[in-house]
Coordinates of C-alpha atoms and ligand atoms in Angstrom, one line a residue:
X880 CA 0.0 0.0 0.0
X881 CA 1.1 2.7 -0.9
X882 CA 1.4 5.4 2.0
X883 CA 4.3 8.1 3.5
X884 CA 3.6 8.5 7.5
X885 CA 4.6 12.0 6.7
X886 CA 1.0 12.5 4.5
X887 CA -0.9 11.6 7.8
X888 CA 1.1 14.2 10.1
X889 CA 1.2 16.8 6.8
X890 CA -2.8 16.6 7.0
X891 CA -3.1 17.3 10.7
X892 CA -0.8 19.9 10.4
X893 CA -2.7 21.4 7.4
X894 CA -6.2 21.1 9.1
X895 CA -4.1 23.2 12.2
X896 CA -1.8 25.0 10.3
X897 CA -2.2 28.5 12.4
X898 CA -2.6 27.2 15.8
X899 CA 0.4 26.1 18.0
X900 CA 2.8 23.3 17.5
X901 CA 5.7 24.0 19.2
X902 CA 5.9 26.0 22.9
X903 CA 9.5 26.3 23.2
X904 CA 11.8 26.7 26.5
X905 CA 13.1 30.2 25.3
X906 CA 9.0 31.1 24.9
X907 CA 8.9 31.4 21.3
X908 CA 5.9 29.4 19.5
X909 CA 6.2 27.8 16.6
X910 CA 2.6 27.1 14.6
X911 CA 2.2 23.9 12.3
X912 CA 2.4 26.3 9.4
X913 CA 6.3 26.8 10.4
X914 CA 6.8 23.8 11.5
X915 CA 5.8 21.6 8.7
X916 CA 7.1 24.7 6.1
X917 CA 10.2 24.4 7.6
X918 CA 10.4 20.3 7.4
X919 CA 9.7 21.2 3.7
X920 CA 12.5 23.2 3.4
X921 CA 15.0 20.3 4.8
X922 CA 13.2 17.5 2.5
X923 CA 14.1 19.8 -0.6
X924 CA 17.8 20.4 0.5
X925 CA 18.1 16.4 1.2
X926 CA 17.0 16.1 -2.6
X927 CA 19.1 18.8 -3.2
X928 CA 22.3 16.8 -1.4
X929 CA 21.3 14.0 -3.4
X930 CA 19.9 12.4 -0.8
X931 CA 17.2 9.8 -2.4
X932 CA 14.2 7.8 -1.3
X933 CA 15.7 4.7 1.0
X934 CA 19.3 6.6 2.2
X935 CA 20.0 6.7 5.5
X936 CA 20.2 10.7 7.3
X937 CA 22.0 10.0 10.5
X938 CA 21.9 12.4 13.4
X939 CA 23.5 13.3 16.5
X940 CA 22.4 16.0 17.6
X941 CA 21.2 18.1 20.7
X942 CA 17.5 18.0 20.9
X943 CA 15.7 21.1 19.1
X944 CA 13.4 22.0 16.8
X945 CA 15.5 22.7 13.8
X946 CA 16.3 18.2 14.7
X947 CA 12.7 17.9 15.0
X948 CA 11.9 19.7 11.4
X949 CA 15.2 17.6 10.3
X950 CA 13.6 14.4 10.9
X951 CA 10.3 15.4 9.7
X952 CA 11.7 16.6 6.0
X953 CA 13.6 13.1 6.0
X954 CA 10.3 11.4 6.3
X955 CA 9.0 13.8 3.6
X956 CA 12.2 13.2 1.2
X957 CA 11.1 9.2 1.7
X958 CA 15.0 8.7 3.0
X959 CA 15.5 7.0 6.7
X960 CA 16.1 8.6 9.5
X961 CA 18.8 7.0 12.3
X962 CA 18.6 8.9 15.1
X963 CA 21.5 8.6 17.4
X964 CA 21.8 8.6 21.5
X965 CA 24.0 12.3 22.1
X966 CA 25.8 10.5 25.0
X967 CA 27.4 8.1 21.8
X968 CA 31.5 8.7 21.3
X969 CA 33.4 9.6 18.5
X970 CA 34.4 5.7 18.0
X971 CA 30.7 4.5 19.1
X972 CA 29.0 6.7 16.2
X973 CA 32.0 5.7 13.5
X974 CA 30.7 2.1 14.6
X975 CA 26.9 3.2 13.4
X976 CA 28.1 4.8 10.3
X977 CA 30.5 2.4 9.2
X978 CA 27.1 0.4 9.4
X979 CA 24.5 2.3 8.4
X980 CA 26.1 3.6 5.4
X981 CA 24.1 7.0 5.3
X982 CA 24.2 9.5 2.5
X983 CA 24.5 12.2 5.2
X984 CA 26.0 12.8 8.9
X985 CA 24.3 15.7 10.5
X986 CA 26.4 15.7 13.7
X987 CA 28.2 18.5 16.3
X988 CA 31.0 21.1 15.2
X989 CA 33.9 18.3 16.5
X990 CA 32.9 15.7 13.8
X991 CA 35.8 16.9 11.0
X992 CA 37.8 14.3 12.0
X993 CA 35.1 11.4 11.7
X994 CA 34.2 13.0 8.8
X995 CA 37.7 12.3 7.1
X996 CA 37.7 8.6 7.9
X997 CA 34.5 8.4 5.9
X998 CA 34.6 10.1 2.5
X999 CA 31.8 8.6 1.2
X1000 CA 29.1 10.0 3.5
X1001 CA 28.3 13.9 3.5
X1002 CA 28.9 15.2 7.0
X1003 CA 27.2 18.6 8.2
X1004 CA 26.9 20.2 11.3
X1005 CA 23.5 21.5 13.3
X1006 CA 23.6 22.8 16.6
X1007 CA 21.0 24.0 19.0
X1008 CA 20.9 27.5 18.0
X1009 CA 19.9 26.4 14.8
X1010 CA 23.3 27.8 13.5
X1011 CA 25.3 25.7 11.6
X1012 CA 26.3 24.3 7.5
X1013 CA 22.7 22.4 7.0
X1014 CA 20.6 25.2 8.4
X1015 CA 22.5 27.4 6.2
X1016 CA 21.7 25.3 3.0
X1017 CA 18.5 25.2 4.2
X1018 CA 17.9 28.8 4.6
X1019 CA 18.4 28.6 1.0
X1020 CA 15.7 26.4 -0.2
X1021 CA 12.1 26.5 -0.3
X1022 CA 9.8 23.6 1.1
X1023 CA 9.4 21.3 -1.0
X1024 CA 5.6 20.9 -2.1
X1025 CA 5.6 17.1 -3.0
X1026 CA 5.8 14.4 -0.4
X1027 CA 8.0 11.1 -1.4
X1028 CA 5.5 8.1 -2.5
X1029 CA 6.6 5.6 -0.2
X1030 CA 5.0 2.1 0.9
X1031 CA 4.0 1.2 4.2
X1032 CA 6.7 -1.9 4.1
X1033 CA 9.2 0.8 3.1
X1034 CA 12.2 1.4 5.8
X1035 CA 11.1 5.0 7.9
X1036 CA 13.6 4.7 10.0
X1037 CA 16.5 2.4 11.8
X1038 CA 17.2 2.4 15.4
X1039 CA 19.8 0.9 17.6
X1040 CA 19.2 -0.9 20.4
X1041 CA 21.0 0.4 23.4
X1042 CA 23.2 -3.1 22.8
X1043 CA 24.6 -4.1 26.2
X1044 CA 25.3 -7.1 25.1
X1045 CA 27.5 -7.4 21.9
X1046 CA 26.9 -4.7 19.0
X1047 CA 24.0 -2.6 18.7
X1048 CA 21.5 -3.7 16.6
X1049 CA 19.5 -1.5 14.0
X1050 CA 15.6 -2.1 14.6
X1051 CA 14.3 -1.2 10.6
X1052 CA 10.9 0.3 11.5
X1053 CA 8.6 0.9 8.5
X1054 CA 6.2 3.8 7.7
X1055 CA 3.5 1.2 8.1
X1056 CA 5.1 0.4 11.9
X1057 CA 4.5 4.1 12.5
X1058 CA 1.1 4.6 11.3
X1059 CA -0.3 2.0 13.3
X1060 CA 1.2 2.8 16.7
X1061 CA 0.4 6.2 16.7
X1062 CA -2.9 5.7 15.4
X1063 CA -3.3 2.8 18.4
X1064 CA -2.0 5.4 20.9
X1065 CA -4.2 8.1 20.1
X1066 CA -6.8 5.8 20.8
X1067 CA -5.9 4.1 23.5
X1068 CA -4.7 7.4 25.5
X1069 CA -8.1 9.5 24.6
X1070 CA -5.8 12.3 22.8
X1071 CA -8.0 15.6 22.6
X1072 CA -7.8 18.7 20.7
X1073 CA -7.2 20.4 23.9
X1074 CA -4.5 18.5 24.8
X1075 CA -0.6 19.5 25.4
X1076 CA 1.9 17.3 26.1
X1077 CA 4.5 18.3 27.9
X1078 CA 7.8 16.8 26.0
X1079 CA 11.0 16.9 27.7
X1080 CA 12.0 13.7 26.6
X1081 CA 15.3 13.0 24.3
X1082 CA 14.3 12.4 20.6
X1083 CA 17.3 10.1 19.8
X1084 CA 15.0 7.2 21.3
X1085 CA 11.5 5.7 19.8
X1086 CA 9.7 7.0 23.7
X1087 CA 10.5 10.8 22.7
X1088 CA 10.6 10.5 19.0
X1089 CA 7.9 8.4 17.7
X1090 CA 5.9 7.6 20.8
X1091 CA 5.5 11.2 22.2
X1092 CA 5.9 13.0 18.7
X1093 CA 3.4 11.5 16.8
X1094 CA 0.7 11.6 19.4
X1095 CA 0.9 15.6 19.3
X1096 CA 1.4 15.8 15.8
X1097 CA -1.0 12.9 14.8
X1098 CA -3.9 15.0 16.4
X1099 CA -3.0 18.3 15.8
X1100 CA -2.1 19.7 19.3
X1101 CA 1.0 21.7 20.9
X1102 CA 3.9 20.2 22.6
X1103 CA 5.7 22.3 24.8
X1104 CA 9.2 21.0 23.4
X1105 CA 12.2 21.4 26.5
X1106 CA 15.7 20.2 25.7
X1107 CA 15.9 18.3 28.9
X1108 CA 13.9 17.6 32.1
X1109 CA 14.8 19.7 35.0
X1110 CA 12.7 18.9 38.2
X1111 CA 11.7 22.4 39.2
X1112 CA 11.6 24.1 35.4
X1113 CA 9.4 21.2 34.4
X1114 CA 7.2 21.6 36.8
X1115 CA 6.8 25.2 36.1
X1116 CA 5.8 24.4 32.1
X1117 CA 3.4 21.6 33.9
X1118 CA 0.8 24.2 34.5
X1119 CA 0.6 24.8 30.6
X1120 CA 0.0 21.1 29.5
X1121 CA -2.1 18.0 30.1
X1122 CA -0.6 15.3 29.4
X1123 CA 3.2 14.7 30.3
X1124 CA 5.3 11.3 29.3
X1125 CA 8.1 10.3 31.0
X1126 CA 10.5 7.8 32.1
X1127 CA 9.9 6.8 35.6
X1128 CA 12.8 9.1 36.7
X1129 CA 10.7 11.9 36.0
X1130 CA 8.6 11.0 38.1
X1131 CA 10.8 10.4 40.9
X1132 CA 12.5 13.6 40.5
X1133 CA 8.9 15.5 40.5
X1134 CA 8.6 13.6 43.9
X1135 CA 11.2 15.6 45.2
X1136 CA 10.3 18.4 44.2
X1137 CA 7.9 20.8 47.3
X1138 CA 5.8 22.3 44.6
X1139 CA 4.1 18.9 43.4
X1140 CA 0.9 19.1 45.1
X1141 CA -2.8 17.9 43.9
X1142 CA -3.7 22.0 43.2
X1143 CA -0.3 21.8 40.5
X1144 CA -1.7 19.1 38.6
X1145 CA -5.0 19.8 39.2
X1146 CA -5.7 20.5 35.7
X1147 CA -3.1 17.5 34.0
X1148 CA -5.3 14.7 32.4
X1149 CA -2.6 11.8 32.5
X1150 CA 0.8 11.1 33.2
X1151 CA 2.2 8.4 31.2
X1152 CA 5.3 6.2 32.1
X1153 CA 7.7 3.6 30.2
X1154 CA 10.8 2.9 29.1
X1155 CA 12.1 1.2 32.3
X1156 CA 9.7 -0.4 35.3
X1157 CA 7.9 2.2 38.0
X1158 CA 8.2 0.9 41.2
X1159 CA 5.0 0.4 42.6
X1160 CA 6.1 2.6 45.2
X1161 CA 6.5 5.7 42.9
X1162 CA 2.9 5.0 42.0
X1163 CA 1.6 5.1 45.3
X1164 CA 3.7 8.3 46.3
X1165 CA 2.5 9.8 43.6
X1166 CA -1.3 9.1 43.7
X1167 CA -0.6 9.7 47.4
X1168 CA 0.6 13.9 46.5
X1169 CA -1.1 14.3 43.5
X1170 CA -4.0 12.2 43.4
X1171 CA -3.2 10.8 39.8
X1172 CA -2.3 7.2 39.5
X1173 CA 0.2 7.3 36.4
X1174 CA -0.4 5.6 33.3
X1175 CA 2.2 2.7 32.6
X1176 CA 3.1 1.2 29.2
X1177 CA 5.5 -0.8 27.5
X1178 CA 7.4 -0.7 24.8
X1179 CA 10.8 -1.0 22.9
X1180 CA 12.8 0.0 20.0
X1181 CA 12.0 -2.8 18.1
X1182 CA 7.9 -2.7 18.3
X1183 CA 7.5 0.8 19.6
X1184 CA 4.0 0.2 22.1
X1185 CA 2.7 -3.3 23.0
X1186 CA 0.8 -3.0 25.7
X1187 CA -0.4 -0.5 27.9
X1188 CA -2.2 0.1 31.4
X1189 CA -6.2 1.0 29.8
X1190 CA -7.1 5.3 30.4
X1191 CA -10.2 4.1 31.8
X1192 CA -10.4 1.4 33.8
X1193 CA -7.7 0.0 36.7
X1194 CA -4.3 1.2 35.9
X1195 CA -2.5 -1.7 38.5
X1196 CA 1.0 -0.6 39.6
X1197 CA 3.6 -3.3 38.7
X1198 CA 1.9 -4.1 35.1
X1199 CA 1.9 -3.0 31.6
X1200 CA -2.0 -3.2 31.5
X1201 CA -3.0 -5.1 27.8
X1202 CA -1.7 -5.2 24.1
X1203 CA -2.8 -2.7 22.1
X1204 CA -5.5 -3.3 19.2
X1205 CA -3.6 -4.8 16.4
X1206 CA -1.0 -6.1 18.7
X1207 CA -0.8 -9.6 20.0
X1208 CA 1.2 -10.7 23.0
X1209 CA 1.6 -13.9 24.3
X1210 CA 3.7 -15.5 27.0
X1211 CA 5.7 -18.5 25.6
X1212 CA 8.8 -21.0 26.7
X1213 CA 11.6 -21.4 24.9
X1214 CA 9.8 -23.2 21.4
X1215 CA 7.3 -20.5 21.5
X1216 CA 4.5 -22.8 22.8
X1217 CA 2.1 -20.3 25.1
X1218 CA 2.3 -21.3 29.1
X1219 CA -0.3 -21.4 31.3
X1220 CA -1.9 -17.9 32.6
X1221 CA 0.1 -16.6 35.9
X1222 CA 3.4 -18.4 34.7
X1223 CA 6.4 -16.7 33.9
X1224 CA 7.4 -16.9 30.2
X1225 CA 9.2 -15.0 27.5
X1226 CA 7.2 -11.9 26.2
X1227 CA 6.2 -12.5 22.6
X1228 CA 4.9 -9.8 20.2
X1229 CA 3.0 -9.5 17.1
X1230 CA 1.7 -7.3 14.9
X1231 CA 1.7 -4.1 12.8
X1232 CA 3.9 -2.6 15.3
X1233 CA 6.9 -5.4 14.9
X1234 CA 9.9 -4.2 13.3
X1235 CA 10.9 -6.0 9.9
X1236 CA 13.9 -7.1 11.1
X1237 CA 17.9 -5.6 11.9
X1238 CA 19.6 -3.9 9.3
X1239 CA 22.4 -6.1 8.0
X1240 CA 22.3 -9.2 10.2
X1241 CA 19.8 -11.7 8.9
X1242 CA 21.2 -14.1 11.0
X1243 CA 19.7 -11.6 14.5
X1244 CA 16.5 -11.6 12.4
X1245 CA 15.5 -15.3 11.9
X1246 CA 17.0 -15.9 15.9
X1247 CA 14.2 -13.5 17.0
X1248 CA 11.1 -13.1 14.8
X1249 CA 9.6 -16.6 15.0
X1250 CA 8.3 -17.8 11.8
X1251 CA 5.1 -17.4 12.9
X1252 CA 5.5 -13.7 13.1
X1253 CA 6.4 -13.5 17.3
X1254 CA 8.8 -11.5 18.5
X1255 CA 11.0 -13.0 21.3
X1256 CA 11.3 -9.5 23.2
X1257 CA 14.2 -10.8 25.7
X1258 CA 11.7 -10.0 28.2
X1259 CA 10.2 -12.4 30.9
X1260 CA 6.7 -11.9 31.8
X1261 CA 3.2 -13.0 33.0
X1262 CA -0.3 -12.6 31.7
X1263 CA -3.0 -12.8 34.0
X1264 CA -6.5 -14.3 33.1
X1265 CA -8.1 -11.0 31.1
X1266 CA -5.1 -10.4 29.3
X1267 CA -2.9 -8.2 31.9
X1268 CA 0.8 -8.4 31.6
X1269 CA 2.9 -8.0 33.8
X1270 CA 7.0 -7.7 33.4
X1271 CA 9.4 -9.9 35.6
X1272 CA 12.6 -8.3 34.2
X1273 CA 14.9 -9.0 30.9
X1274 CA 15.5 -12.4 30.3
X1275 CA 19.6 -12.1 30.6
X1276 CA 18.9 -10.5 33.9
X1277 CA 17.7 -13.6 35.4
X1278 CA 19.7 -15.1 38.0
X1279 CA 20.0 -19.0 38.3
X1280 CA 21.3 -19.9 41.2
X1281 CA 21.6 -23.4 42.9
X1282 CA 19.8 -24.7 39.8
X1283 CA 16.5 -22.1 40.8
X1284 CA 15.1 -19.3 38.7
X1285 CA 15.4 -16.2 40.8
X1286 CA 13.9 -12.9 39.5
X1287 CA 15.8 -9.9 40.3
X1288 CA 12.5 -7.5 40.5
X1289 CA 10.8 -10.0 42.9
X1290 CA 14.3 -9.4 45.3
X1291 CA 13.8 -5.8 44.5
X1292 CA 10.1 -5.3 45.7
X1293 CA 11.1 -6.7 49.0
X1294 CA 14.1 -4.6 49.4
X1295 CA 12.2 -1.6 48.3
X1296 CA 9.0 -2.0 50.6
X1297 CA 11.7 -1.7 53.9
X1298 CA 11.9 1.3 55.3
X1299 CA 14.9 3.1 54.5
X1300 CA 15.9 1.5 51.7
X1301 CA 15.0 4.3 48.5
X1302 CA 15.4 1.7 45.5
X1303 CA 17.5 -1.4 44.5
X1304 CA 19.4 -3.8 42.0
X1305 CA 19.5 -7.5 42.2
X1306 CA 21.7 -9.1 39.8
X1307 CA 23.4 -12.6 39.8
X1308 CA 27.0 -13.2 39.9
X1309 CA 29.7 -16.1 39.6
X1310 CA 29.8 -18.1 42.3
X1311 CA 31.5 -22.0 42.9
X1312 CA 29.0 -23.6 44.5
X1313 CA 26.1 -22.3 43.1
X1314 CA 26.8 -21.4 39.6
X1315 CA 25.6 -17.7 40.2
X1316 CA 24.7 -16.2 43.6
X1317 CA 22.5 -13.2 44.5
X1318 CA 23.6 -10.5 44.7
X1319 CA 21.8 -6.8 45.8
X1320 CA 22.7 -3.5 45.8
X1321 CA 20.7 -1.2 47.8
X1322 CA 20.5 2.7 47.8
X1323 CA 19.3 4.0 51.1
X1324 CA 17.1 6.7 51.6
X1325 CA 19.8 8.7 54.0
X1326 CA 22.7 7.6 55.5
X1327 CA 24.1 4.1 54.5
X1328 CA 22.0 1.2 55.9
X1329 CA 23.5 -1.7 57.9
X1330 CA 22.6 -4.6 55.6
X1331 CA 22.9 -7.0 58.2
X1332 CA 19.3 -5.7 59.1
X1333 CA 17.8 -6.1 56.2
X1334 CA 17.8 -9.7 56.1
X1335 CA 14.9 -10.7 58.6
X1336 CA 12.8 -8.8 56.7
X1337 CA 13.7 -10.6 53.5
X1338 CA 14.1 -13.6 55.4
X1339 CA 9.9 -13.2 56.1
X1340 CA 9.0 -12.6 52.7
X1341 CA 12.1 -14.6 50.4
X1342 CA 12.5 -18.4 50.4
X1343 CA 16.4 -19.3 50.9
X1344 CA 17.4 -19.8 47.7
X1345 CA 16.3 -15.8 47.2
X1346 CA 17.4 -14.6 50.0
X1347 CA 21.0 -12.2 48.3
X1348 CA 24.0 -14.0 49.7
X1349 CA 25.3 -10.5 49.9
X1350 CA 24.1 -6.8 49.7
X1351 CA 26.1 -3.3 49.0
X1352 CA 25.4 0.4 50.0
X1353 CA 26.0 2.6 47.1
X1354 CA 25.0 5.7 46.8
X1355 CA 22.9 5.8 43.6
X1356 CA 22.4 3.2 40.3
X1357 CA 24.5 3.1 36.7
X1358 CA 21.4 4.5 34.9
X1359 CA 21.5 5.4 30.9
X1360 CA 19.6 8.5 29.5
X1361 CA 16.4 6.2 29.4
X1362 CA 16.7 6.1 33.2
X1363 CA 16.9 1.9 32.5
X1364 CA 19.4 0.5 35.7
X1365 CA 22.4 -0.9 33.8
X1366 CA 22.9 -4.0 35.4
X1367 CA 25.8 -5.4 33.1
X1368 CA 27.6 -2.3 34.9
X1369 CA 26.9 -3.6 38.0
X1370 CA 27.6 -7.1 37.1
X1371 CA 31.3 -5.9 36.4
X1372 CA 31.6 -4.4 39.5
X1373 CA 30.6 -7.3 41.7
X1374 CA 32.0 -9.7 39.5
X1375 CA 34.4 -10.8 42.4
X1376 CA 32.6 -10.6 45.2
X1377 CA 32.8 -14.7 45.8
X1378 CA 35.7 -15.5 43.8
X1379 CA 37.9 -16.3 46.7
X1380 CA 35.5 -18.9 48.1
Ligands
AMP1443 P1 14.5 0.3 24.4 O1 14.6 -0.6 23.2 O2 15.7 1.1 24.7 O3 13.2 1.1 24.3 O4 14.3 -0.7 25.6 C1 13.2 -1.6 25.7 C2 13.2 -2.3 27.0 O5 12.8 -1.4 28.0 C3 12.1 -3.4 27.0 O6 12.5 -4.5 26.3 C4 11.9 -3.6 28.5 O7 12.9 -4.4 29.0 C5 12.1 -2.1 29.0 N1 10.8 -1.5 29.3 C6 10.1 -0.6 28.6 N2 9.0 -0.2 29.2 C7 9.0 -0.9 30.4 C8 8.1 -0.9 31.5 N3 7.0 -0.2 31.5 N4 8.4 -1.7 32.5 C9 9.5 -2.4 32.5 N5 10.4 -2.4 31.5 C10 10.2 -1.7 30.5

C-alpha cells in the first residue's frame, strides 16, 4: 500500500496550520504552518544533497526543533532517518556509520575528524541554536511541495538498540510500523484537541521520538518542546499542559520536588510512564501527592507500544495493562509454545507494530522473529486471566542460582518495601558452588543502611534460595539517558565478590 507517514502528520498539520505546534523553552511558539514549512524546506535540501528515497540521514544532535523539522523533511524526502543517542563517542557513532552507510551525517562542530575517515558519506553540522552548515543550505531552499510516495513496508527509519550485550542492533521500522502505533496510541490514550503534552524527553529514542511526537502531531495539538527535564523548570511548564510522558525518573524527580501538590496538577489529564519499570512505590507516592495514578506502558525500539495500562479502567502498579488493538502478546517458553496464565514466560509480540527485522544481520532476524511472526522481546513476563501483563525483568537479567530461577525484581520489591531503603538492583553473579549467587545493591534513603538488618525482613517474605547472599550500600544506580538501571555495569563491578570462596 502505498502510504508516506509524513502525509498523515502533513494533513493534521494542514487542518491546524495556524494554531500552535511547538511551545518552546526560550518562549517562542512555533505554529504547524512553520513547522511543517520548515520540514519542507530540509526535505528539498536532502533532494538537493542528493539524498534519495531509502538513504540513511543519521543524526547526532542536541535536541531542538531545527532536529525535530530535520527528521520530519527526512520522512517527507522518503529517506531513513537513524537517530543517534548524544551520549554516543566519536568511536561509538563511526561504529553506526561504518554500518549504516548513510548518505548524510548531521552531527556536532567536533565531527571533522570522523568525517575524514569516511569520505563517502556527506557530513554537516547542526547545533542548537539552529546555526550551523545544514541550516545554512536550508535557509536557502524553499519547502518542497511534494511528499516522497513511499510504501508502508518501506524502511522510515533504523534504530539501535542500546546493545549491552555485543553490538547494537538497527531495529528497521517501517512507515507502516509508525502509522499503526500512533494511530493505536491516540486511541488508547483518549488524545483531545485540547491536549498539550509536555515533551521533555530526548528524541534520539523511539519513547520521545515516535511515541510522544506522533501523538501531538498525529492529532493536531502543541507540545511544549524542553531540551531536557529539569525537576523544578518542568514543573513550572506543567501548568501549561495535560498530558506529560516520562520515564519513571521523572517522576521520581517530580517527587522531590515541594511544589508537586494535587492543586499543581490539578488540571493534567494523564501522566504516562515507560521505558524502564515504575516501582510500585513511585505509583503510590505519587497518587498519594497528586491524586493521579500514572499511566504505565511498555514498549521497545524494536515494536514501539505493545501493551499499555487502559485510560479508563484499573491502571494496576507493577503491570503494563494489555496489548494494544492490532498487537498480540503472548507468554511462551523457549519453542514459543504459550504457558499457562500466571506463569512466567518470555514476552512474545505480534503485529503491525513489529519491526521487519535488523539492518544487515539476517542471522539476528530469523533468531528473534519466529516464523510465525512473534517476536521474542528478551523479556520475561506474566499474563494474568483477562489479558494483563505483567514484566518480571529481561530475560539475561535472570539469575540462576543453585539450579533455581530467581527474578531480580521479585528481590527488588522486598528490598524496596523496607523502610529506609529508596530503590534497589539485584543481579546474579559467579559463584562456585552455586553457579551464580545473589547479589543486591541497595541505595538507602539517607545515611548508609546496615545490611545485616535487612535480612529478617527478606528472610519473612524470600524463600532461601532468594534470599541475596550479599548486599552493598552505594550511593545511587548506573542509569542510561532512558533512566533503565544498567545491570551489566553492575555485574562488572561485583563480578568478584565470591571468587575467593
Ligand atoms: P528500548 O529498546 O531502549 O526502548 O528498551 C526496551 C526495553 O525497556 C524493554 O524490552 C523492557 O525491558 C524495558 N521497558 C520498557 N518499558 C517498560 C516498562 N513499563 N516496565 C519495565 N520495563 C520496560
Amino acid at each position: 500500500m502505498k502510504e508516506n507517514f509524513f502525509n498523515k502528520l502533513l494533513n493534521k498539520a494542514r487542518e491546524n496550520a495556524a494554531l500552535a505546534c511547538l511551545h518552546l523553552a526560550d518562549g517562542s511558539t512555533r505554529t504547524y504552518a512553520q513547522v511543517f514549512d520548515r520540514a519542507g524546506q530540509y526535505a528539498r535540501t536532502l533532494q538537493a544533497l542528493g539524498v534519495g528515497p531509502g538513504d540513511r540521514v543519521a543524526v547526532q544532535v542536541e535536541k531542538s526543533a531545527e532536529n525535530l523539522t530535520l527528521y520530519l523533511g527526512t520522512l517527507q524526502a522518503g529517506a531513513v532517518y537513524v537517530p543517534l543517542n548524544t551520549a554516543y563517542t566519536r568511536e561509538e557513532v563511526a561504529y553506526f556509520l561504518g554500518d549504516a552507510e548513510p548518505a548524510l551525517f548531521v552531527g556536532g562542530a567536533a565531527d571533522a575528524e570522523l568525517a575524514s575517515r569516511f569520505p563517502g558519506i556527506r557530513c554537516l553540522t547542526l547545533d542548537a541554536q539552529g546555526q550551523g552548515t545544514l541550516v545554512d543550505e536550508v535557509n536557502r531552499h524553499q519547502p518542497l511541495a511534494t511528499v516522497v510516495p513511499r510504501e508502508t513496508t518501506d524502511l522510515a527509519a533504523i534504530v539501535y538498540t542500546s546493545g549491552t550485550t555485543g553490538r547494537s542492533k538497527g531495529a528497521m521500522l517501517c512507515h507502516g510500523n509508525l502509522a499503526m502505533n500512533a494511530e493505536a496510541l491516540i486511541e488508547a490514550w483518549g488524545w483531545q484537541a485540547s491536549d498539550v503534552l509536555l515533551h521533555a524527553l530526548p528524541i534520539f529514542h523511539v519513547h520521545g521520538l515516535f511515541i510522544a511526537m506522533h501523538c501531538a502531531l498525529g492529532t493536531g495539538t502543541p507540545m511544549i518542546f524542553l531540551p531536557k527535564f529539569v525537576g523544578a523548570e518542568t514543573l513550572r511548564w506543567l501548568n501549561r499542559a495535560t498530558v506529560l510522558m516520562g520515564v519513571p525518573t521523572f517522576y521520581t524527580r517530580l517527587l522531590g520536588e515541594s511544589g508537586l501538590t494535587a492543586e499543581s496538577v490539578r488540571h493534567m489529564r494523564v501522566f504516562i510512564s515507560g521505558s524502564a519499570p515504575l516501582t510500585p512505590q513511585t505509583f503510590a507516592e505519587f497518587e498519594t501527592r497528586t491524586g493521579h495514578r500514572i499511566l504505565e506502558r511498555y514498549g521497545m525500539s524494536e515494536t514501539i507500544i505493545n501493551t499499555t495500562n487502559p485510560l479508563v479502567g484499573e491502571r494496576v502498579p507493577g503491570t503494563v495493562g494489555y496489548a494494544l488493538p492490532g498487537v498480540e502478546v503472548r507468554i511462551a517458553d523457549a519453542a514459543g509454545v504459550e504457558v499457562p496464565r500466571g506463569e512466567v514466560g518470555m514476552i512474545e509480540v505480534r503485529g503491525g507494530n513489529v519491526f521487519s527485522g535488523y539492518w544487515r544481520m539476517p542471522d539476528k532476524t530469523r533468531e528473534e522473529i519466529r516464523a510465525d511472526g512473534f517476536f521474542i522481546t528478551g523479556d520475561l513476563g506474566t499474563m494474568a486471566a483477562d489479558g494483563r501483563v505483567a514484566i518480571v525483568g529481561r530475560g539475561k537479567d535472570l539469575v540462576i542460582s543453585g539450579g533455581y530461577n530467581v527474578y531480580p525484581k521479585e528481590i527488588e520489591e522486598a528490598l524496596d518495601d523496607i523502610p529506609g531503603v529508596r530503590e534497589s538492583a539485584v543481579i546474579g553473579v559467579p559463584h562456585a558452588d552455586f553457579g551464580e549467587a545473589v547479589v543486591a545493591i541497595v541505595v538507602p534513603d539517607g545515611e548508609p543502611l546496615d545490611l545485616e538488618q535487612l535480612r529478617p525482613h527478606l528472610a519473612d517474605r524470600l524463600a532461601k534460595f532468594k534470599q541475596p547472599k550479599a548486599l552493598f550500600n552505594v550511593g545511587e544506580l548506573p542509569r542510561n539517558t532512558m533512566g533503565k538501571v544498567q545491570k551489566n555495569i553492575l555485574r562488572d563491578t561485583y563480578r568478584n565478590t565470591f571468587r575467593a570462596e
